[in-house]
Coordinates of C-alpha atoms in Angstrom, one line a residue:
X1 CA 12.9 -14.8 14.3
X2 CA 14.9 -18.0 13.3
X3 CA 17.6 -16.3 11.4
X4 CA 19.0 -13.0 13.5
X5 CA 19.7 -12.9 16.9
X6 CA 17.8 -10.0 18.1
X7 CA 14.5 -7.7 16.9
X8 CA 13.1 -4.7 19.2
X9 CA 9.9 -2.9 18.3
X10 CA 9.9 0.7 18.9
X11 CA 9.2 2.5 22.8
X12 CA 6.4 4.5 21.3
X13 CA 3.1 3.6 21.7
X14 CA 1.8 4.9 18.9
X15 CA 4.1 2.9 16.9
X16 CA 1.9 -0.2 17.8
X17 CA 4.6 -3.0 18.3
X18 CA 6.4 -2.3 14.4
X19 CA 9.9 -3.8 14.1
X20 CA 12.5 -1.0 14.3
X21 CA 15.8 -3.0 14.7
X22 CA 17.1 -6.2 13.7
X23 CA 20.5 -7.7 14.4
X24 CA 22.6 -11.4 14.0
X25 CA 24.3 -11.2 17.4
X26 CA 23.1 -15.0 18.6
X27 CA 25.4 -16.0 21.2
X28 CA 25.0 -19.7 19.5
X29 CA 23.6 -20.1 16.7
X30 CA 26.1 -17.1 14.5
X31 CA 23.8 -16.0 12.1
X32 CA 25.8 -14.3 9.1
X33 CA 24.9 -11.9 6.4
X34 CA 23.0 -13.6 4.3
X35 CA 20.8 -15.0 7.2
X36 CA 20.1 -11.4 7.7
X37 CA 18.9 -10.8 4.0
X38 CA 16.9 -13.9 4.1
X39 CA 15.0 -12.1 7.1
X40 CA 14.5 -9.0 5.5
X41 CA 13.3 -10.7 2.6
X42 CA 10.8 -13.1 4.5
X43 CA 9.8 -10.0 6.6
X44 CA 8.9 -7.9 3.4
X45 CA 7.6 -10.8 1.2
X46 CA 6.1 -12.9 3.4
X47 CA 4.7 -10.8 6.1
X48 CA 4.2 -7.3 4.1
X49 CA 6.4 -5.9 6.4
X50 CA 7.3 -2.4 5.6
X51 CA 11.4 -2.7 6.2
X52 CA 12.3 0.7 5.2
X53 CA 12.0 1.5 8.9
X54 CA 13.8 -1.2 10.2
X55 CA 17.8 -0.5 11.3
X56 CA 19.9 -3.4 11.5
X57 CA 23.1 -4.5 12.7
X58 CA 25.3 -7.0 11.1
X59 CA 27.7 -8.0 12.7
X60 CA 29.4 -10.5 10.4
X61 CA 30.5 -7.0 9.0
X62 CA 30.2 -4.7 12.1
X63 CA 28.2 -2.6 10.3
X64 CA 25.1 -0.4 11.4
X65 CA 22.8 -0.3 9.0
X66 CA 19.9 2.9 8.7
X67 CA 17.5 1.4 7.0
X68 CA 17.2 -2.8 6.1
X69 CA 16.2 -1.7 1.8
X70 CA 20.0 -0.6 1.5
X71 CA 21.1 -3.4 3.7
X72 CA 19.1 -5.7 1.1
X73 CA 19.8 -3.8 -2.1
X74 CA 23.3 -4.2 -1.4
X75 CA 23.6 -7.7 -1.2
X76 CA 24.9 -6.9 2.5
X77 CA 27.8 -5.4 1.5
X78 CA 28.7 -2.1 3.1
X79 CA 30.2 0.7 1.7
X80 CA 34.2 1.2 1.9
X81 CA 35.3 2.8 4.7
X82 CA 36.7 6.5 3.9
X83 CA 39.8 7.6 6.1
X84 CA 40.1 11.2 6.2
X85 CA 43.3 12.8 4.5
X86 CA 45.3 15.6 6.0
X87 CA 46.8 18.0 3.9
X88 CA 50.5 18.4 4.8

């Protein structure tokens, strides 16, 4: 796919070939985030794809995503990251 840098179907066969993971690490051409929600998009739109099985990686923001709708609904944006507090 023109705009990520690597998709991988599933290792079951009873999957038959589905897309189960989609990342942006292109050794040349850098994808970013937005290439990434263009994809999804396309993939959905264009193709019917269902992506809420699809898991991506970004890695404009190093961020695993579990499932490409809350990757999209977010605009690409992950959540904060929370630090743990200890009490003292």
């Amino acid at each position: 796919i023109r705009q990520t840098g690597d998709v991988r179907g599933r290792n079951h066969p009873l999957d038959n070939g589905k897309i189960a993971f989609i990342n942006n690490l292109s050794g040349h051409y850098l994808p970013k985030t937005q290439n990434l929600l263009e994809c999804i998009g396309f993939l959905k739109d264009v193709y019917c794809i269902d992506v809420t099985v699809i898991t991506l990686y970004d890695a404009s923001t190093k961020t695993m995503w579990p499932s490409a709708v809350d990757f999209k609904a977010r605009g690409g944006v992950p959540l904060p990251k929370v630090t743990a507090v200890t009490a003292q």
